Coordinates of N, CA and C in Angstrom, one line a residue:
M1 N 120.1 57.2 24.9 CA 121.3 57.9 25.4 C 121.8 57.1 26.5
M2 N 123.1 56.7 26.4 CA 123.7 56.0 27.5 C 124.8 56.9 28.2
S3 N 124.9 56.9 29.5 CA 125.9 57.7 30.2 C 126.9 56.8 30.7
N4 N 128.2 57.2 30.6 CA 129.3 56.4 31.0 C 130.0 56.9 32.2
Y5 N 130.3 56.1 33.2 CA 131.0 56.5 34.4 C 132.2 55.5 34.6
L6 N 133.4 56.1 34.7 CA 134.7 55.3 34.7 C 135.2 55.0 36.1
G7 N 136.0 54.0 36.2 CA 136.8 53.7 37.4 C 136.2 52.5 38.2
L8 N 135.6 51.5 37.6 CA 135.0 50.4 38.4 C 135.6 49.1 38.0
S9 N 135.5 48.2 39.0 CA 135.8 46.8 38.7 C 134.4 46.1 38.4
C10 N 134.3 45.3 37.4 CA 133.0 44.7 37.0 C 132.7 43.4 37.6
T11 N 133.5 42.9 38.5 CA 133.2 41.6 39.1 C 133.2 41.8 40.6
P12 N 132.1 41.7 41.3 CA 130.7 41.5 40.7 C 130.3 42.8 40.1
N13 N 129.2 42.7 39.3 CA 128.7 43.9 38.6 C 128.1 44.9 39.6
P14 N 128.8 46.1 39.7 CA 128.3 47.1 40.7 C 127.2 48.0 40.2
C15 N 126.9 47.9 38.9 CA 125.9 48.8 38.3 C 124.5 48.5 38.7
K16 N 123.7 49.5 38.8 CA 122.3 49.3 39.3 C 121.3 49.6 38.1
N17 N 120.0 49.2 38.4 CA 118.9 49.6 37.5 C 119.1 49.1 36.0
G18 N 119.6 47.9 35.9 CA 119.7 47.3 34.6 C 120.9 47.8 33.7
A19 N 121.8 48.5 34.4 CA 122.9 49.1 33.6 C 124.0 48.0 33.4
S20 N 124.8 48.2 32.4 CA 125.8 47.2 32.0 C 127.2 47.7 32.5
C21 N 128.0 46.8 33.0 CA 129.3 47.2 33.4 C 130.3 46.8 32.3
V22 N 131.0 47.8 31.8 CA 131.9 47.5 30.7 C 133.3 47.5 31.3
P23 N 134.0 46.4 31.2 CA 135.4 46.3 31.8 C 136.4 47.2 31.0
G24 N 137.4 47.7 31.7 CA 138.4 48.4 31.1 C 139.6 47.5 30.8
N25 N 140.7 48.1 30.3 CA 141.9 47.3 30.0 C 142.6 46.8 31.2
R26 N 142.4 47.5 32.4 CA 143.0 47.1 33.6 C 141.9 47.0 34.7
I27 N 142.2 46.3 35.8 CA 141.3 46.2 36.9 C 141.0 47.6 37.4
G28 N 139.8 47.9 37.7 CA 139.4 49.2 38.2 C 139.2 50.3 37.1
E29 N 139.2 49.9 35.9 CA 139.0 50.8 34.8 C 137.7 50.6 34.1
G30 N 136.8 49.9 34.7 CA 135.5 49.7 34.1 C 134.6 50.9 34.3
H31 N 133.4 50.8 33.6 CA 132.4 51.9 33.8 C 131.0 51.3 33.6
C32 N 130.1 52.0 34.1 CA 128.7 51.6 34.0 C 128.1 52.4 32.8
E33 N 127.4 51.6 31.9 CA 126.6 52.2 30.8 C 125.1 52.3 31.3
C34 N 124.7 53.5 31.6 CA 123.3 53.6 32.2 C 122.2 53.7 31.1
P35 N 121.1 53.1 31.4 CA 119.9 53.4 30.5 C 119.6 54.8 30.6
S36 N 118.9 55.4 29.7 CA 118.6 56.8 29.6 C 117.8 57.3 30.9
T37 N 117.1 56.4 31.6 CA 116.3 56.7 32.7 C 117.1 56.9 34.0
Y38 N 118.4 56.6 34.0 CA 119.2 56.7 35.2 C 120.6 57.3 34.9
V39 N 121.2 57.9 36.0 CA 122.5 58.6 35.9 C 123.2 58.2 37.2
G40 N 124.5 58.6 37.3 CA 125.3 58.4 38.4 C 126.4 57.4 38.1
E41 N 127.4 57.3 39.0 CA 128.5 56.4 38.8 C 128.1 55.0 38.7
Y42 N 127.0 54.6 39.4 CA 126.5 53.2 39.4 C 125.1 53.2 38.8
C43 N 124.7 54.3 38.1 CA 123.3 54.4 37.6 C 122.3 54.3 38.7
Q44 N 122.6 54.8 39.8 CA 121.8 54.7 41.0 C 120.7 55.8 41.1
H45 N 120.8 56.9 40.4 CA 119.9 58.0 40.5 C 119.0 58.1 39.3
P46 N 117.7 58.3 39.5 CA 116.8 58.6 38.4 C 117.3 59.8 37.6
N47 N 117.2 59.7 36.3 CA 117.6 60.8 35.5 C 116.5 62.0 35.6
P48 N 116.9 63.1 36.1 CA 115.9 64.2 36.3 C 115.4 64.8 35.0
C49 N 116.0 64.5 33.9 CA 115.5 65.0 32.6 C 114.6 64.0 32.0
H50 N 114.5 62.7 32.5 CA 113.7 61.7 31.9 C 112.4 61.6 32.7
T51 N 111.4 62.4 32.4 CA 110.2 62.4 33.1 C 109.0 62.2 32.1
S52 N 107.9 62.0 32.7 CA 106.7 61.8 31.8 C 106.3 63.1 31.0
Q53 N 106.7 64.2 31.6 CA 106.4 65.5 30.9 C 107.7 66.2 30.6
Q54 N 107.7 66.9 29.5 CA 108.9 67.7 29.1 C 109.2 68.7 30.1
R55 N 110.5 68.7 30.6 CA 110.9 69.6 31.6 C 111.0 71.1 31.1
C56 N 111.6 71.2 29.9 CA 111.9 72.5 29.3 C 110.9 72.9 28.3
E57 N 110.4 74.1 28.3 CA 109.4 74.6 27.4 C 110.1 75.2 26.2
H58 N 109.2 75.5 25.1 CA 109.6 76.2 23.9 C 110.9 75.7 23.3
G59 N 111.0 74.3 23.3 CA 112.1 73.7 22.6 C 113.4 73.7 23.3
G60 N 113.4 74.1 24.6 CA 114.6 74.0 25.4 C 115.1 72.6 25.6
S61 N 116.4 72.4 25.9 CA 116.9 71.0 26.1 C 117.3 70.9 27.5
C62 N 117.0 69.7 28.1 CA 117.3 69.4 29.5 C 118.7 68.8 29.6
R63 N 119.4 69.3 30.6 CA 120.8 68.8 30.8 C 120.9 68.4 32.3
V64 N 121.5 67.2 32.5 CA 121.7 66.7 33.9 C 122.9 67.5 34.5
V65 N 122.6 68.0 35.7 CA 123.7 68.7 36.5 C 124.0 67.9 37.7
T66 N 125.3 67.5 37.8 CA 125.8 66.7 39.0 C 126.7 67.6 39.8
K67 N 126.5 67.4 41.1 CA 127.4 68.0 42.1 C 127.8 66.9 43.1
P68 N 129.1 67.0 43.6 CA 129.5 65.9 44.5 C 128.6 65.9 45.8
K69 N 128.4 64.6 46.2 CA 127.6 64.4 47.4 C 126.2 64.9 47.4
S70 N 125.6 65.0 46.2 CA 124.2 65.4 46.1 C 123.5 64.7 44.9
A71 N 122.2 64.5 45.0 CA 121.5 63.9 43.9 C 121.6 64.8 42.7
P72 N 121.6 64.2 41.5 CA 121.6 65.0 40.3 C 120.4 65.9 40.1
N73 N 120.6 67.0 39.5 CA 119.5 67.9 39.2 C 119.5 68.2 37.7
F74 N 118.7 69.1 37.3 CA 118.7 69.4 35.8 C 118.7 70.9 35.6
A75 N 119.1 71.3 34.4 CA 119.1 72.7 34.0 C 118.6 72.7 32.5
C76 N 117.8 73.7 32.2 CA 117.3 73.9 30.8 C 118.3 74.8 30.0
D77 N 118.7 74.4 28.8 CA 119.4 75.2 27.9 C 118.3 75.8 27.0
C78 N 118.0 77.1 27.1 CA 116.9 77.7 26.4 C 117.3 78.1 25.0
P79 N 116.3 78.1 24.1 CA 116.5 78.6 22.8 C 116.5 80.1 22.8
V80 N 117.0 80.7 21.8 CA 117.1 82.2 21.7 C 115.6 82.7 21.9
G81 N 115.5 83.7 22.7 CA 114.2 84.4 23.0 C 113.5 83.9 24.2
Y82 N 114.1 82.9 24.9 CA 113.4 82.4 26.1 C 114.4 82.3 27.3
T83 N 113.9 82.4 28.5 CA 114.8 82.3 29.7 C 114.0 81.7 30.9
S84 N 114.6 81.6 32.0 CA 114.1 81.1 33.3 C 114.4 79.6 33.4
T85 N 114.0 79.1 34.5 CA 114.3 77.7 34.9 C 113.8 76.7 33.8
F86 N 112.6 76.9 33.3 CA 112.0 76.0 32.4 C 111.9 76.6 31.0
C87 N 112.5 77.7 30.7 CA 112.5 78.4 29.4 C 111.0 78.9 29.2
E88 N 110.3 79.2 30.3 CA 108.9 79.6 30.2 C 108.7 81.1 29.9
I89 N 109.7 81.9 30.1 CA 109.6 83.4 30.0 C 110.2 83.8 28.6
E90 N 109.3 84.5 27.8 CA 109.7 85.0 26.5 C 110.4 86.3 26.7
L91 N 111.6 86.5 26.1 CA 112.3 87.8 26.2 C 111.8 88.7 25.1
P92 N 111.8 90.0 25.3 CA 111.5 90.9 24.2 C 112.5 90.7 23.1
N93 N 111.9 90.6 21.9 CA 112.8 90.3 20.7 C 112.2 90.9 19.5
V94 N 113.0 91.0 18.4 CA 112.7 91.7 17.2 C 111.5 91.0 16.5
C95 N 111.3 89.8 16.6 CA 110.2 89.1 15.9 C 108.8 89.6 16.5
Q96 N 108.8 90.1 17.7 CA 107.5 90.6 18.2 C 107.0 91.8 17.5
L97 N 107.9 92.4 16.7 CA 107.5 93.6 15.9 C 106.9 93.2 14.6
N98 N 106.8 91.9 14.3 CA 106.3 91.4 13.1 C 107.0 92.0 11.8
P99 N 108.3 91.8 11.7 CA 109.0 92.4 10.6 C 108.8 91.6 9.3
C100 N 108.3 90.4 9.3 CA 108.1 89.6 8.1 C 106.7 89.8 7.7
K101 N 106.5 90.7 6.7 CA 105.2 91.1 6.2 C 104.3 90.0 5.8
N102 N 104.9 89.0 5.0 CA 104.1 87.9 4.5 C 104.9 86.6 4.7
G103 N 105.2 86.3 5.9 CA 106.0 85.1 6.2 C 106.2 84.9 7.7
V104 N 107.1 84.1 8.1 CA 107.3 83.7 9.5 C 108.7 84.2 9.9
C105 N 108.8 84.8 11.1 CA 110.0 85.3 11.6 C 110.7 84.2 12.4
H106 N 112.1 84.0 12.2 CA 112.9 83.1 12.9 C 114.0 83.9 13.6
L107 N 114.1 83.8 14.9 CA 115.1 84.5 15.7 C 116.5 83.8 15.5
E108 N 117.5 84.6 15.2 CA 118.9 84.2 15.2 C 119.5 84.6 16.5
S109 N 119.1 85.8 17.0 CA 119.5 86.4 18.3 C 118.4 87.3 18.7
L110 N 118.4 87.9 19.8 CA 117.3 88.8 20.3 C 117.1 90.0 19.3
K111 N 118.2 90.3 18.6 CA 118.1 91.5 17.7 C 118.2 91.1 16.2
N112 N 118.5 89.9 15.9 CA 118.6 89.4 14.5 C 117.6 88.3 14.1
Y113 N 117.1 88.4 12.9 CA 116.1 87.4 12.5 C 116.3 87.1 11.0
T114 N 115.6 86.1 10.6 CA 115.4 85.8 9.1 C 114.0 85.5 8.9
C115 N 113.5 85.8 7.7 CA 112.1 85.5 7.4 C 112.0 84.3 6.4
S116 N 111.0 83.5 6.6 CA 110.6 82.4 5.7 C 109.4 83.0 5.0
C117 N 109.5 83.3 3.7 CA 108.4 83.9 3.0 C 107.3 82.9 2.7
S118 N 106.0 83.4 2.7 CA 104.9 82.6 2.2 C 105.0 82.5 0.7
P119 N 104.5 81.4 0.1 CA 104.5 81.3 -1.3 C 104.0 82.6 -2.0
G120 N 104.7 83.0 -3.0 CA 104.3 84.2 -3.7 C 104.9 85.5 -3.2
Y121 N 105.8 85.4 -2.2 CA 106.4 86.6 -1.7 C 107.9 86.4 -1.6
R122 N 108.7 87.5 -1.6 CA 110.1 87.4 -1.5 C 110.6 88.7 -0.9
G123 N 111.9 88.8 -0.6 CA 112.6 89.9 0.0 C 113.0 89.6 1.4
A124 N 113.9 90.4 2.0 CA 114.4 90.2 3.3 C 113.2 90.1 4.3
N125 N 112.2 90.9 4.1 CA 111.0 90.9 5.0 C 109.7 90.4 4.3
C126 N 109.9 89.7 3.3 CA 108.8 89.1 2.5 C 107.8 90.3 2.1
E127 N 108.4 91.4 1.7 CA 107.6 92.6 1.4 C 107.3 92.7 -0.1
H128 N 107.9 91.9 -0.9 CA 107.7 92.0 -2.4 C 106.9 90.8 -2.9
I129 N 106.0 91.1 -3.8 CA 105.2 90.1 -4.4 C 106.2 89.4 -5.4
D130 N 106.2 88.1 -5.4 CA 107.0 87.3 -6.3 C 106.1 87.0 -7.5
H131 N 106.2 87.8 -8.5 CA 105.3 87.6 -9.7 C 105.6 86.4 -10.4
C132 N 106.7 85.8 -10.2 CA 107.1 84.5 -10.8 C 106.3 83.3 -10.3
T133 N 105.8 83.4 -9.0 CA 105.1 82.3 -8.4 C 103.8 82.7 -7.7
I134 N 103.4 83.9 -7.7 CA 102.2 84.3 -7.0 C 100.9 83.6 -7.4
N135 N 100.7 83.3 -8.6 CA 99.5 82.6 -9.0 C 99.7 81.1 -9.2
G136 N 100.8 80.6 -8.7 CA 101.1 79.2 -8.8 C 101.7 78.7 -10.1
S137 N 101.9 79.7 -11.0 CA 102.6 79.3 -12.2 C 103.3 80.6 -12.7
S138 N 104.3 80.4 -13.5 CA 105.1 81.5 -14.0 C 104.4 82.3 -15.1
P139 N 104.5 83.6 -15.2 CA 104.0 84.3 -16.3 C 104.8 84.1 -17.6
C140 N 106.0 83.6 -17.4 CA 106.9 83.3 -18.6 C 106.5 82.0 -19.2
K141 N 106.3 82.0 -20.5 CA 105.8 80.8 -21.2 C 106.9 80.2 -22.0
N142 N 106.6 79.0 -22.6 CA 107.5 78.3 -23.4 C 108.8 78.0 -22.8
D143 N 108.7 77.5 -21.5 CA 109.9 77.1 -20.7 C 110.9 78.2 -20.4
A144 N 110.4 79.4 -20.5 CA 111.3 80.6 -20.2 C 111.6 80.6 -18.7
K145 N 112.7 81.2 -18.3 CA 113.1 81.4 -16.9 C 112.6 82.7 -16.4
C146 N 111.9 82.7 -15.3 CA 111.3 83.9 -14.7 C 112.2 84.5 -13.6
I147 N 112.6 85.7 -13.7 CA 113.5 86.4 -12.8 C 112.6 87.5 -12.1
P148 N 112.4 87.4 -10.7 CA 111.7 88.5 -10.0 C 112.5 89.8 -10.1
E149 N 111.7 90.9 -10.2 CA 112.4 92.2 -10.2 C 111.5 93.2 -9.4
D150 N 112.1 94.3 -8.9 CA 111.4 95.2 -8.1 C 110.7 96.3 -9.0
T151 N 111.0 96.4 -10.2 CA 110.4 97.4 -11.1 C 109.3 96.7 -11.9
P152 N 108.2 97.5 -12.3 CA 107.1 96.9 -13.1 C 107.6 96.2 -14.4
P153 N 107.1 95.1 -14.8 CA 105.9 94.4 -14.2 C 106.2 93.5 -13.0
G154 N 107.4 93.6 -12.5 CA 107.7 92.7 -11.3 C 108.5 91.5 -11.6
Y155 N 108.7 91.3 -12.9 CA 109.5 90.1 -13.3 C 110.1 90.3 -14.7
R156 N 111.0 89.5 -15.1 CA 111.7 89.5 -16.4 C 111.8 88.1 -16.8
C157 N 111.5 87.8 -18.1 CA 111.6 86.5 -18.7 C 112.8 86.4 -19.5
I158 N 113.5 85.3 -19.3 CA 114.6 84.9 -20.2 C 114.1 83.8 -21.1
C159 N 113.9 84.2 -22.4 CA 113.3 83.3 -23.3 C 114.3 82.3 -23.9
D160 N 113.7 81.1 -24.2 CA 114.5 80.1 -24.9 C 114.6 80.6 -26.3
E161 N 115.6 80.0 -27.0 CA 115.9 80.4 -28.4 C 114.6 80.2 -29.3
G162 N 114.3 81.2 -30.1 CA 113.1 81.1 -30.9 C 111.9 81.8 -30.4
F163 N 112.0 82.3 -29.1 CA 110.8 83.0 -28.5 C 111.3 84.4 -28.1
T164 N 110.3 85.4 -28.1 CA 110.6 86.8 -27.7 C 109.4 87.3 -27.0
G165 N 109.5 88.6 -26.6 CA 108.3 89.3 -26.0 C 108.4 89.2 -24.5
T166 N 107.6 90.0 -23.8 CA 107.7 90.1 -22.3 C 107.5 88.8 -21.7
N167 N 106.6 88.0 -22.2 CA 106.3 86.6 -21.6 C 106.7 85.5 -22.5
C168 N 107.6 85.8 -23.5 CA 108.1 84.8 -24.4 C 107.0 84.1 -25.2
L169 N 106.0 84.8 -25.6 CA 104.9 84.2 -26.3 C 105.1 84.4 -27.9
Q170 N 106.0 85.2 -28.3 CA 106.2 85.4 -29.7 C 107.3 84.7 -30.3

């Protein structure tokens, strides 16, 4: 990640810490391209987001915050469900109620979620057995298409031409 700062003359190179000065079309329109470890008009400040340890927890992303006449600082942009300086505090959310019976809950907002169902389960909350895949193979035979259903036996087979029966065996 390179940061660009505009408004410099590149002769001599005013950029620090191994940064490149890129001249503009006119004198005074150049800018420094900083390595990811430095920020600032002249790449003179260490990047507060580039440390040996991750600044933001739980998948938060670090953002450099600059203010005039002070060294740059950082802020964490937290994912849904987390807050505080380092995204270290989990907010109460719907996934804590374990709505996904046989799967994993993914927050979309504090009140909205989607479920990724474990193999063999289906439904908005992974509450239905998927009889088409539960045993690793379809109960429908002879290349028939298996359609999950909520009524017994829990599936319907669409048989290829020449086959009939619940499982397309006849």
